[in-house]
DNA sequence: TGTACATCAGTGAACGCGCGTTCACTGATGTAC
DNA sequence: TGTACATCAGTGAACGCGCGTTCACTGATGTAC
């Protein structure tokens, strides 16, 4: 907080933009969505509030840019897994684990993109994420898993993995299960099983029959 | 908005309290959590802001009281179903349907109690809700459904049904599936199936074996 | 090599806004004498 | 039956706060002559 910031050299004003986005992400992580204000970002960057407007036309644009960063880091994590996994169901499961793990590791970021008011571009990213899962489901269908409607199945899958993240991150951290990796794995298994078997309403007899 | 409110008779100042809570619920439903302000409640009740403080010590208490109302109406709906349903798995399924339906019918209320900052009493209600589901799961166990850990299974179940609500209510309404009743039913089936079968990680072979 | 100038990353002070909250006051109503 | 008084549901005006945003200004730096 002490000392003064060195001003960016002539053509490099854009450096501040990246720095502001870094800080926005950090504020979000530390203090939740309410902590993400123009003034806090400016202060934390050792700059006055109007300087932010040199790089973002409004607060919405700053938030929006922050959302896009979150989405892209999620995609990076999703695409890092399930390469070279031959079994498509296992690949789907690992994708779910990765998704849940990402959400639990970045609760505020996750809340921002899922609970915050949706901008158009953020909605497009949500769609892209949905399609990513649907492709994974389609691969299972191609491999012979009988699925009535891939889109509907994907919706159920997404709602389940989203719930696995959402339920925890809206609780105090000391309420979380002790082993989050295990939780993510179980929740992913549950989500995949559920989505692939959702056709008939469950009853005592059908559940008994399904049990391995 | 025109005309003036009749002042409550001498001993009946408490009438306003109930009216304020009714209005708070309505504002929430119409405009979301941000629309729930002391000033909006007062204006809508044709009363000045300080009058609210005759019945609630702070905004938090008003919000808190509103949360309690939401929880109790959820419990009413949950307990209205699955009475006299002999099959405990079916009863569990119906409970899930009822939960999801409640959330989809009262999106803002649901968001308030699940996404809003948790007061102690609201947390207790969340716990009670969890225990309600766990009792339903326990009934399935008693009937012979093999479940490793009822608490863990219930957590998975709750996260799935929560996700089914949460994913939709954070989207524009025109993105919702056309038949919400069908969606609730499918999502509930998926949640129950998933929770009861989550033990082993899914693969192509296990999923094929499970398929009826 | 020196100087005038355009560029541009930032500053400093202020704006209006809606919010939660406070405080002194009012005016109708039931009650005691 | 009339009057003084305590009660209490509400009013009206104002407070400070943090917020997003605006506007005129500054001062270092590269460039043209």
Short mmCIF file of C-alpha atoms (C1' of nucleotides) in Angstrom, two decimals:
data_model
loop_
_atom_site.label_atom_id
_atom_site.label_comp_id
_atom_site.label_asym_id
_atom_site.label_seq_id
_atom_site.Cartn_x
_atom_site.Cartn_y
_atom_site.Cartn_z
CA UNK A 1 0.00 0.00 0.00
CA UNK A 2 2.92 2.33 0.61
CA UNK A 3 5.27 3.51 -2.12
CA UNK A 4 3.90 4.60 -5.44
CA UNK A 5 3.10 2.72 -8.53
CA UNK A 6 5.32 3.20 -11.56
CA UNK A 7 3.32 4.62 -14.37
CA UNK A 8 3.16 2.51 -17.52
CA UNK A 9 5.46 3.60 -20.36
CA UNK A 10 4.00 5.40 -23.31
CA UNK A 11 2.49 2.80 -25.57
CA UNK A 12 1.90 0.31 -22.77
CA UNK A 13 -1.19 1.62 -21.07
CA UNK A 14 -2.82 -1.71 -21.79
CA UNK A 15 -0.62 -3.33 -19.18
CA UNK A 16 -2.87 -1.86 -16.53
CA UNK A 17 -5.84 -3.60 -18.06
CA UNK A 18 -4.34 -7.02 -17.46
CA UNK A 19 -3.29 -6.00 -13.99
CA UNK A 20 -6.80 -4.81 -13.19
CA UNK A 21 -8.23 -8.13 -14.31
CA UNK A 22 -5.72 -10.02 -12.17
CA UNK A 23 -6.74 -7.93 -9.21
CA UNK A 24 -10.44 -8.33 -9.94
CA UNK A 25 -9.96 -12.09 -9.86
CA UNK A 26 -8.08 -11.88 -6.61
CA UNK A 27 -10.65 -9.64 -4.94
CA UNK A 28 -13.35 -12.02 -6.05
CA UNK A 29 -11.50 -14.96 -4.59
CA UNK A 30 -10.80 -13.20 -1.31
CA UNK A 31 -14.03 -11.38 -0.64
CA UNK A 32 -16.73 -12.74 -2.90
CA UNK A 33 -18.72 -10.95 -5.61
CA UNK A 34 -19.55 -7.97 -3.39
CA UNK A 35 -15.87 -7.21 -3.02
CA UNK A 36 -15.55 -6.61 -6.74
CA UNK A 37 -16.00 -2.85 -7.02
CA UNK A 38 -14.34 -0.27 -9.22
CA UNK A 39 -12.94 1.49 -6.21
CA UNK A 40 -11.51 -1.65 -4.64
CA UNK A 41 -9.88 -2.68 -7.90
CA UNK A 42 -8.41 0.78 -8.36
CA UNK A 43 -7.15 1.00 -4.79
CA UNK A 44 -5.63 -2.43 -4.98
CA UNK A 45 -3.87 -1.49 -8.23
CA UNK A 46 -2.57 1.71 -6.57
CA UNK A 47 -4.48 3.82 -9.04
CA UNK A 48 -7.41 6.21 -8.79
CA UNK A 49 -10.92 5.06 -9.79
CA UNK A 50 -11.09 7.07 -13.02
CA UNK A 51 -8.00 5.23 -14.28
CA UNK A 52 -10.10 2.10 -14.50
CA UNK A 53 -12.28 3.84 -17.06
CA UNK A 54 -9.27 4.17 -19.33
CA UNK A 55 -9.60 0.44 -19.92
CA UNK A 56 -13.20 -0.49 -19.17
CA UNK A 57 -16.17 1.57 -20.25
CA UNK A 58 -18.17 0.63 -17.18
CA UNK A 59 -18.23 -1.67 -14.24
CA UNK A 60 -20.27 -4.15 -16.27
CA UNK A 61 -17.47 -4.46 -18.77
CA UNK A 62 -14.95 -5.13 -16.05
CA UNK A 63 -17.19 -7.79 -14.56
CA UNK A 64 -17.87 -9.19 -17.96
CA UNK A 65 -14.17 -9.46 -18.79
CA UNK A 66 -13.64 -11.16 -15.46
CA UNK A 67 -16.38 -13.67 -16.30
CA UNK A 68 -14.75 -14.47 -19.61
CA UNK A 69 -11.49 -15.21 -17.82
CA UNK A 70 -13.27 -17.60 -15.48
CA UNK A 71 -14.93 -19.40 -18.34
CA UNK A 72 -11.72 -19.81 -20.23
CA UNK A 73 -9.87 -21.17 -17.21
CA UNK A 74 -12.71 -23.64 -16.71
CA UNK A 75 -12.43 -24.77 -20.32
CA UNK A 76 -8.69 -25.17 -19.94
CA UNK A 77 -9.20 -27.47 -16.98
CA UNK A 78 -11.94 -29.45 -18.66
CA UNK A 79 -9.89 -30.03 -21.76
CA UNK A 80 -6.86 -31.08 -19.77
CA UNK A 81 -8.63 -34.25 -18.64
CA UNK A 82 -10.04 -37.20 -20.46
CA UNK A 83 -7.52 -36.96 -23.28
CA UNK A 84 -6.58 -40.48 -24.26
CA UNK A 85 -9.26 -42.07 -22.09
CA UNK A 86 -10.70 -44.73 -24.36
CA UNK A 87 -13.83 -45.50 -22.33
CA UNK A 88 -16.27 -42.66 -23.09
CA UNK A 89 -18.23 -43.16 -19.89
CA UNK A 90 -15.06 -42.93 -17.86
CA UNK A 91 -14.11 -39.84 -19.85
CA UNK A 92 -17.49 -38.31 -19.05
CA UNK A 93 -17.00 -39.13 -15.41
CA UNK A 94 -13.58 -37.53 -15.34
CA UNK A 95 -14.94 -34.44 -17.01
CA UNK A 96 -17.54 -34.16 -14.27
CA UNK A 97 -14.90 -34.58 -11.59
CA UNK A 98 -12.86 -31.84 -13.18
CA UNK A 99 -15.85 -29.52 -13.36
CA UNK A 100 -16.80 -30.06 -9.74
CA UNK A 101 -13.22 -29.68 -8.60
CA UNK A 102 -12.91 -26.40 -10.46
CA UNK A 103 -16.06 -25.06 -8.82
CA UNK A 104 -14.96 -26.06 -5.35
CA UNK A 105 -11.55 -24.54 -5.85
CA UNK A 106 -12.87 -21.23 -7.14
CA UNK A 107 -16.17 -20.70 -5.31
CA UNK A 108 -16.47 -16.97 -5.86
CA UNK A 109 -15.53 -17.18 -9.51
CA UNK A 110 -18.02 -19.98 -9.97
CA UNK A 111 -20.75 -17.98 -8.28
CA UNK A 112 -19.98 -14.99 -10.43
CA UNK A 113 -20.50 -16.80 -13.70
CA UNK A 114 -23.39 -18.99 -12.58
CA UNK A 115 -25.35 -16.86 -10.13
CA UNK A 116 -24.51 -13.40 -11.42
CA UNK A 117 -26.66 -11.63 -13.95
CA UNK A 118 -25.90 -13.09 -17.34
CA UNK A 119 -24.34 -11.02 -20.06
CA UNK A 120 -24.75 -12.22 -23.60
CA UNK A 121 -21.18 -13.46 -23.94
CA UNK A 122 -21.35 -15.22 -20.61
CA UNK A 123 -24.49 -16.97 -21.75
CA UNK A 124 -22.69 -18.08 -24.90
CA UNK A 125 -19.92 -19.56 -22.78
CA UNK A 126 -22.49 -21.37 -20.68
CA UNK A 127 -23.91 -22.77 -23.90
CA UNK A 128 -20.46 -23.81 -25.04
CA UNK A 129 -19.96 -25.59 -21.74
CA UNK A 130 -23.27 -27.37 -22.17
CA UNK A 131 -22.29 -28.47 -25.67
CA UNK A 132 -18.97 -29.68 -24.36
CA UNK A 133 -20.78 -32.01 -21.99
CA UNK A 134 -23.26 -33.01 -24.66
CA UNK A 135 -20.43 -34.09 -26.95
CA UNK A 136 -19.12 -36.29 -24.18
CA UNK A 137 -22.57 -37.76 -23.73
CA UNK A 138 -22.87 -38.29 -27.47
CA UNK A 139 -19.62 -40.27 -27.38
CA UNK A 140 -21.22 -42.58 -24.84
CA UNK A 141 -24.25 -42.99 -27.08
CA UNK A 142 -21.97 -43.83 -30.00
CA UNK A 143 -20.34 -46.47 -27.83
CA UNK A 144 -23.68 -48.12 -27.24
CA UNK A 145 -25.04 -46.58 -24.06
CA UNK A 146 -28.78 -46.33 -24.65
CA UNK A 147 -29.86 -42.75 -24.08
CA UNK A 148 -33.25 -41.47 -25.07
CA UNK A 149 -32.38 -37.83 -25.63
CA UNK A 150 -28.75 -36.70 -25.42
CA UNK A 151 -29.76 -33.11 -24.86
CA UNK A 152 -32.12 -33.93 -22.04
CA UNK A 153 -29.61 -36.31 -20.52
CA UNK A 154 -26.96 -33.63 -20.68
CA UNK A 155 -29.25 -31.19 -18.98
CA UNK A 156 -29.75 -33.60 -16.12
CA UNK A 157 -26.05 -34.23 -15.93
CA UNK A 158 -25.22 -30.54 -15.87
CA UNK A 159 -27.81 -29.83 -13.22
CA UNK A 160 -26.38 -32.58 -11.04
CA UNK A 161 -22.76 -31.49 -11.27
CA UNK A 162 -23.79 -27.88 -10.85
CA UNK A 163 -25.69 -28.85 -7.73
CA UNK A 164 -22.70 -30.70 -6.37
CA UNK A 165 -20.71 -27.49 -6.57
CA UNK A 166 -23.46 -25.08 -5.66
CA UNK A 167 -24.67 -26.83 -2.54
CA UNK A 168 -21.23 -26.72 -0.97
CA UNK A 169 -20.09 -23.27 -1.98
CA UNK A 170 -23.16 -21.70 -0.45
CA UNK A 171 -22.32 -23.25 2.89
CA UNK A 172 -19.65 -22.38 5.41
CA UNK A 173 -16.45 -24.17 4.60
CA UNK A 174 -16.47 -26.09 7.85
CA UNK A 175 -19.65 -27.81 6.72
CA UNK A 176 -17.86 -29.27 3.70
CA UNK A 177 -17.11 -32.98 3.63
CA UNK A 178 -13.57 -33.57 4.86
CA UNK A 179 -12.30 -35.13 1.66
CA UNK A 180 -13.35 -32.89 -1.20
CA UNK A 181 -11.61 -35.02 -3.81
CA UNK A 182 -13.60 -38.02 -2.70
CA UNK A 183 -16.76 -35.91 -2.66
CA UNK A 184 -16.12 -34.72 -6.20
CA UNK A 185 -15.59 -38.28 -7.34
CA UNK A 186 -18.75 -39.57 -5.67
CA UNK A 187 -20.85 -36.67 -6.88
CA UNK A 188 -19.57 -37.16 -10.41
CA UNK A 189 -20.39 -40.88 -10.28
CA UNK A 190 -23.81 -40.09 -8.94
CA UNK A 191 -24.42 -37.50 -11.64
CA UNK A 192 -23.39 -39.79 -14.48
CA UNK A 193 -25.31 -42.77 -13.18
CA UNK A 194 -28.37 -40.66 -12.58
CA UNK A 195 -28.34 -38.98 -15.94
CA UNK A 196 -27.90 -42.21 -17.84
CA UNK A 197 -30.66 -43.99 -15.93
CA UNK A 198 -33.26 -41.31 -15.51
CA UNK A 199 -35.84 -42.66 -17.93
CA UNK A 200 -38.11 -44.51 -15.52
CA UNK A 201 -39.25 -43.27 -12.13
CA UNK A 202 -37.47 -45.19 -9.41
CA UNK A 203 -39.22 -47.65 -7.14
CA UNK A 204 -38.11 -50.30 -4.71
CA UNK A 205 -38.21 -53.01 -7.34
CA UNK A 206 -36.46 -51.12 -10.13
CA UNK A 207 -33.71 -49.97 -7.83
CA UNK A 208 -33.21 -53.52 -6.56
CA UNK A 209 -33.03 -54.76 -10.12
CA UNK A 210 -30.45 -52.12 -11.07
CA UNK A 211 -28.18 -52.85 -8.18
CA UNK A 212 -25.04 -54.65 -9.28
CA UNK B 1 -50.68 4.10 -4.31
CA UNK B 2 -53.26 6.84 -3.90
CA UNK B 3 -55.50 7.21 -0.87
CA UNK B 4 -54.08 6.76 2.57
CA UNK B 5 -53.58 3.76 4.69
CA UNK B 6 -55.76 3.33 7.75
CA UNK B 7 -53.67 3.31 10.84
CA UNK B 8 -53.83 0.15 12.93
CA UNK B 9 -56.04 0.34 16.03
CA UNK B 10 -54.43 0.71 19.41
CA UNK B 11 -53.30 -2.75 20.45
CA UNK B 12 -52.95 -4.02 16.91
CA UNK B 13 -49.68 -2.56 15.73
CA UNK B 14 -48.49 -6.10 15.08
CA UNK B 15 -50.83 -6.32 12.11
CA UNK B 16 -48.37 -4.24 10.13
CA UNK B 17 -45.66 -6.80 10.79
CA UNK B 18 -47.56 -9.50 8.97
CA UNK B 19 -48.41 -7.12 6.18
CA UNK B 20 -44.75 -6.17 5.81
CA UNK B 21 -43.78 -9.81 5.53
CA UNK B 22 -46.46 -10.41 2.91
CA UNK B 23 -45.11 -7.48 0.94
CA UNK B 24 -41.51 -8.59 1.36
CA UNK B 25 -42.45 -11.94 -0.14
CA UNK B 26 -44.22 -10.26 -3.01
CA UNK B 27 -41.34 -7.90 -3.78
CA UNK B 28 -39.00 -10.85 -3.74
CA UNK B 29 -41.17 -12.74 -6.16
CA UNK B 30 -41.58 -9.79 -8.49
CA UNK B 31 -38.13 -8.26 -8.51
CA UNK B 32 -35.68 -10.72 -7.00
CA UNK B 33 -33.55 -10.34 -3.88
CA UNK B 34 -32.30 -6.87 -4.81
CA UNK B 35 -35.84 -5.57 -4.77
CA UNK B 36 -36.17 -6.42 -1.10
CA UNK B 37 -35.27 -3.13 0.58
CA UNK B 38 -36.63 -1.41 3.67
CA UNK B 39 -37.73 1.52 1.59
CA UNK B 40 -39.52 -0.57 -1.02
CA UNK B 41 -41.33 -2.55 1.63
CA UNK B 42 -42.37 0.62 3.43
CA UNK B 43 -43.52 2.35 0.25
CA UNK B 44 -45.47 -0.68 -0.83
CA UNK B 45 -47.16 -0.84 2.57
CA UNK B 46 -48.01 2.88 2.31
CA UNK B 47 -45.91 3.62 5.33
CA UNK B 48 -42.69 5.57 5.94
CA UNK B 49 -39.38 3.70 6.31
CA UNK B 50 -39.03 4.28 10.06
CA UNK B 51 -42.35 2.49 10.61
CA UNK B 52 -40.67 -0.74 9.57
CA UNK B 53 -38.34 -0.37 12.53
CA UNK B 54 -41.33 -0.56 14.85
CA UNK B 55 -41.47 -4.25 13.94
CA UNK B 56 -38.00 -5.25 12.79
CA UNK B 57 -34.83 -4.14 14.49
CA UNK B 58 -32.89 -4.09 11.24
CA UNK B 59 -33.06 -5.09 7.64
CA UNK B 60 -31.38 -8.37 8.50
CA UNK B 61 -34.25 -9.27 10.79
CA UNK B 62 -36.77 -8.55 8.09
CA UNK B 63 -34.85 -10.69 5.63
CA UNK B 64 -34.44 -13.36 8.23
CA UNK B 65 -38.15 -13.46 9.00
CA UNK B 66 -38.82 -13.68 5.27
CA UNK B 67 -36.43 -16.64 5.01
CA UNK B 68 -38.22 -18.44 7.81
CA UNK B 69 -41.49 -18.03 5.97
CA UNK B 70 -39.97 -19.54 2.84
CA UNK B 71 -38.61 -22.51 4.75
CA UNK B 72 -41.89 -23.19 6.42
CA UNK B 73 -43.81 -23.06 3.17
CA UNK B 74 -41.29 -25.48 1.68
CA UNK B 75 -41.79 -27.85 4.60
CA UNK B 76 -45.54 -27.62 4.18
CA UNK B 77 -45.24 -28.68 0.55
CA UNK B 78 -42.80 -31.46 1.29
CA UNK B 79 -44.98 -32.92 4.00
CA UNK B 80 -48.06 -32.77 1.82
CA UNK B 81 -46.66 -35.46 -0.45
CA UNK B 82 -45.66 -39.03 0.06
CA UNK B 83 -48.15 -39.58 2.81
CA UNK B 84 -49.53 -43.07 2.40
CA UNK B 85 -47.05 -44.02 -0.28
CA UNK B 86 -45.99 -47.50 0.76
CA UNK B 87 -42.93 -47.82 -1.48
CA UNK B 88 -40.19 -45.80 0.23
CA UNK B 89 -38.23 -45.28 -2.97
CA UNK B 90 -41.31 -43.91 -4.66
CA UNK B 91 -41.92 -41.72 -1.62
CA UNK B 92 -38.37 -40.42 -1.87
CA UNK B 93 -38.87 -39.71 -5.53
CA UNK B 94 -42.06 -37.81 -4.89
CA UNK B 95 -40.38 -35.77 -2.21
CA UNK B 96 -37.71 -34.79 -4.70
CA UNK B 97 -40.32 -33.84 -7.27
CA UNK B 98 -42.06 -31.68 -4.71
CA UNK B 99 -38.81 -29.99 -3.73
CA UNK B 100 -37.85 -29.22 -7.30
CA UNK B 101 -41.33 -28.00 -8.12
CA UNK B 102 -41.28 -25.65 -5.14
CA UNK B 103 -37.96 -24.19 -6.22
CA UNK B 104 -39.09 -23.65 -9.79
CA UNK B 105 -42.33 -22.04 -8.67
CA UNK B 106 -40.61 -19.65 -6.25
CA UNK B 107 -37.26 -18.86 -7.82
CA UNK B 108 -36.49 -15.69 -5.88
CA UNK B 109 -37.54 -17.17 -2.57
CA UNK B 110 -35.43 -20.21 -3.28
CA UNK B 111 -32.44 -18.07 -4.15
CA UNK B 112 -32.88 -16.04 -1.01
CA UNK B 113 -32.66 -19.01 1.31
CA UNK B 114 -30.05 -20.96 -0.63
CA UNK B 115 -27.78 -18.29 -2.13
CA UNK B 116 -28.22 -15.52 0.40
CA UNK B 117 -25.94 -15.15 3.37
CA UNK B 118 -26.95 -17.67 5.96
CA UNK B 119 -28.29 -16.61 9.31
CA UNK B 120 -28.10 -19.11 12.11
CA UNK B 121 -31.81 -19.94 12.05
CA UNK B 122 -31.78 -20.30 8.29
CA UNK B 123 -28.91 -22.71 8.59
CA UNK B 124 -30.90 -24.70 11.11
CA UNK B 125 -33.76 -24.93 8.67
CA UNK B 126 -31.39 -26.12 5.98
CA UNK B 127 -30.23 -28.80 8.37
CA UNK B 128 -33.80 -29.77 9.11
CA UNK B 129 -34.44 -30.07 5.41
CA UNK B 130 -31.39 -32.27 5.04
CA UNK B 131 -32.56 -34.48 7.90
CA UNK B 132 -35.98 -34.71 6.29
CA UNK B 133 -34.41 -36.16 3.18
CA UNK B 134 -32.14 -38.38 5.19
CA UNK B 135 -35.12 -39.91 6.97
CA UNK B 136 -36.62 -40.71 3.60
CA UNK B 137 -33.36 -42.30 2.53
CA UNK B 138 -33.22 -44.26 5.79
CA UNK B 139 -36.67 -45.63 5.03
CA UNK B 140 -35.29 -46.98 1.75
CA UNK B 141 -32.41 -48.58 3.60
CA UNK B 142 -34.83 -50.19 6.02
CA UNK B 143 -36.71 -51.60 3.05
CA UNK B 144 -33.58 -53.28 1.82
CA UNK B 145 -31.97 -50.82 -0.57
CA UNK B 146 -28.26 -51.26 -0.02
CA UNK B 147 -26.73 -47.89 0.79
CA UNK B 148 -23.24 -47.50 2.09
CA UNK B 149 -23.68 -44.28 4.03
CA UNK B 150 -27.15 -42.74 4.35
CA UNK B 151 -25.70 -39.34 5.19
CA UNK B 152 -23.40 -39.31 2.21
CA UNK B 153 -26.13 -40.62 -0.05
CA UNK B 154 -28.45 -37.89 1.19
CA UNK B 155 -25.84 -35.27 0.49
CA UNK B 156 -25.57 -36.46 -3.08
CA UNK B 157 -29.32 -36.52 -3.39
CA UNK B 158 -29.70 -33.00 -2.03
CA UNK B 159 -26.98 -31.65 -4.27
CA UNK B 160 -28.67 -33.18 -7.30
CA UNK B 161 -32.14 -31.84 -6.57
CA UNK B 162 -30.68 -28.48 -5.61
CA UNK B 163 -28.84 -28.42 -8.91
CA UNK B 164 -31.98 -29.23 -10.81
CA UNK B 165 -33.58 -26.11 -9.35
CA UNK B 166 -30.54 -23.90 -9.33
CA UNK B 167 -29.48 -24.46 -12.91
CA UNK B 168 -32.86 -23.35 -14.23
CA UNK B 169 -33.59 -20.43 -11.96
CA UNK B 170 -30.31 -18.77 -12.87
CA UNK B 171 -31.26 -18.81 -16.52
CA UNK B 172 -33.72 -16.74 -18.44
CA UNK B 173 -37.14 -18.30 -18.29
CA UNK B 174 -37.30 -18.82 -22.05
CA UNK B 175 -34.36 -21.21 -21.72
CA UNK B 176 -36.38 -23.50 -19.46
CA UNK B 177 -37.57 -26.83 -20.78
CA UNK B 178 -41.12 -26.48 -22.06
CA UNK B 179 -42.66 -28.98 -19.68
CA UNK B 180 -41.40 -28.14 -16.20
CA UNK B 181 -43.45 -30.88 -14.54
CA UNK B 182 -41.80 -33.43 -16.77
CA UNK B 183 -38.42 -31.88 -16.08
CA UNK B 184 -39.00 -32.07 -12.33
CA UNK B 185 -39.98 -35.70 -12.63
CA UNK B 186 -36.96 -36.62 -14.73
CA UNK B 187 -34.56 -34.67 -12.57
CA UNK B 188 -35.97 -36.33 -9.46
CA UNK B 189 -35.60 -39.78 -11.02
CA UNK B 190 -32.07 -38.96 -12.04
CA UNK B 191 -31.23 -37.69 -8.58
CA UNK B 192 -32.59 -40.74 -6.80
CA UNK B 193 -31.01 -43.21 -9.19
CA UNK B 194 -27.70 -41.42 -9.01
CA UNK B 195 -27.61 -41.15 -5.26
CA UNK B 196 -28.48 -44.79 -4.72
CA UNK B 197 -25.90 -46.01 -7.23
CA UNK B 198 -22.98 -43.73 -6.66
CA UNK B 199 -20.62 -46.20 -5.01
CA UNK B 200 -18.54 -47.27 -7.98
CA UNK B 201 -17.18 -44.98 -10.68
CA UNK B 202 -19.11 -45.47 -13.88
CA UNK B 203 -17.61 -47.07 -16.96
CA UNK B 204 -18.97 -48.42 -20.20
CA UNK B 205 -19.25 -51.93 -18.80
CA UNK B 206 -20.84 -51.05 -15.45
CA UNK B 207 -23.37 -48.78 -17.10
CA UNK B 208 -24.24 -51.48 -19.59
CA UNK B 209 -24.67 -53.97 -16.77
CA UNK B 210 -26.94 -51.61 -14.84
CA UNK B 211 -29.20 -50.89 -17.74
CA UNK B 212 -32.56 -52.60 -17.40
"C1'" DT C 1 21.67 19.84 -30.25
"C1'" DG C 2 17.89 22.39 -28.59
"C1'" DT C 3 13.05 23.47 -28.34
"C1'" DA C 4 8.07 23.45 -29.21
"C1'" DC C 5 4.43 20.36 -29.40
"C1'" DA C 6 1.25 16.42 -29.51
"C1'" DT C 7 0.35 12.26 -27.06
"C1'" DC C 8 -1.43 9.75 -23.39
"C1'" DA C 9 -1.38 7.41 -18.69
"C1'" DG C 10 -2.93 8.88 -15.06
"C1'" DT C 11 -4.85 12.43 -10.95
"C1'" DG C 12 -8.05 15.07 -7.77
"C1'" DA C 13 -12.22 16.64 -6.67
"C1'" DA C 14 -16.71 16.30 -7.08
"C1'" DC C 15 -21.50 14.66 -8.72
"C1'" DG C 16 -25.92 12.23 -7.71
"C1'" DC C 17 -27.95 8.00 -6.19
"C1'" DG C 18 -30.29 4.70 -3.21
"C1'" DC C 19 -29.48 2.65 0.72
"C1'" DG C 20 -30.03 1.60 6.04
"C1'" DT C 21 -30.80 4.04 9.99
"C1'" DT C 22 -31.80 7.80 13.61
"C1'" DC C 23 -34.34 11.29 16.06
"C1'" DA C 24 -37.52 14.48 17.48
"C1'" DC C 25 -42.15 14.96 16.84
"C1'" DT C 26 -47.54 14.17 16.07
"C1'" DG C 27 -52.07 12.95 16.73
"C1'" DA C 28 -55.63 9.70 17.56
"C1'" DT C 29 -57.34 6.64 21.33
"C1'" DG C 30 -58.33 4.34 25.49
"C1'" DT C 31 -58.24 5.19 30.62
"C1'" DA C 32 -58.16 7.29 35.36
"C1'" DC C 33 -60.23 10.62 38.12
"C1'" DT D 1 -70.19 13.53 32.04
"C1'" DG D 2 -66.10 16.00 31.30
"C1'" DT D 3 -61.16 16.52 31.28
"C1'" DA D 4 -56.23 15.54 31.88
"C1'" DC D 5 -53.00 12.18 30.75
"C1'" DA D 6 -50.35 8.13 29.24
"C1'" DT D 7 -49.93 5.15 25.36
"C1'" DC D 8 -48.47 4.00 20.94
"C1'" DA D 9 -48.74 3.66 15.71
"C1'" DG D 10 -46.91 6.21 12.82
"C1'" DT D 11 -44.52 10.76 10.35
"C1'" DG D 12 -40.95 13.99 8.31
"C1'" DA D 13 -36.62 15.35 7.77
"C1'" DA D 14 -32.19 14.33 7.89
"C1'" DC D 15 -27.69 11.61 8.65
"C1'" DG D 16 -23.58 9.20 6.67
"C1'" DC D 17 -22.07 5.67 3.61
"C1'" DG D 18 -20.08 3.49 -0.45
"C1'" DC D 19 -21.04 3.22 -4.84
"C1'" DG D 20 -20.49 4.21 -10.17
"C1'" DT D 21 -19.30 7.84 -12.88
"C1'" DT D 22 -17.75 12.54 -14.85
"C1'" DC D 23 -14.72 16.35 -15.85
"C1'" DA D 24 -11.12 19.40 -15.99
"C1'" DC D 25 -6.49 19.03 -15.32
"C1'" DT D 26 -1.26 17.32 -14.99
"C1'" DG D 27 3.12 15.89 -16.14
"C1'" DA D 28 6.26 12.76 -18.20
"C1'" DT D 29 7.69 11.18 -22.86
"C1'" DG D 30 8.56 10.51 -27.60
"C1'" DT D 31 8.75 13.22 -32.02
"C1'" DA D 32 9.13 17.00 -35.59
"C1'" DC D 33 11.70 20.81 -36.90
#
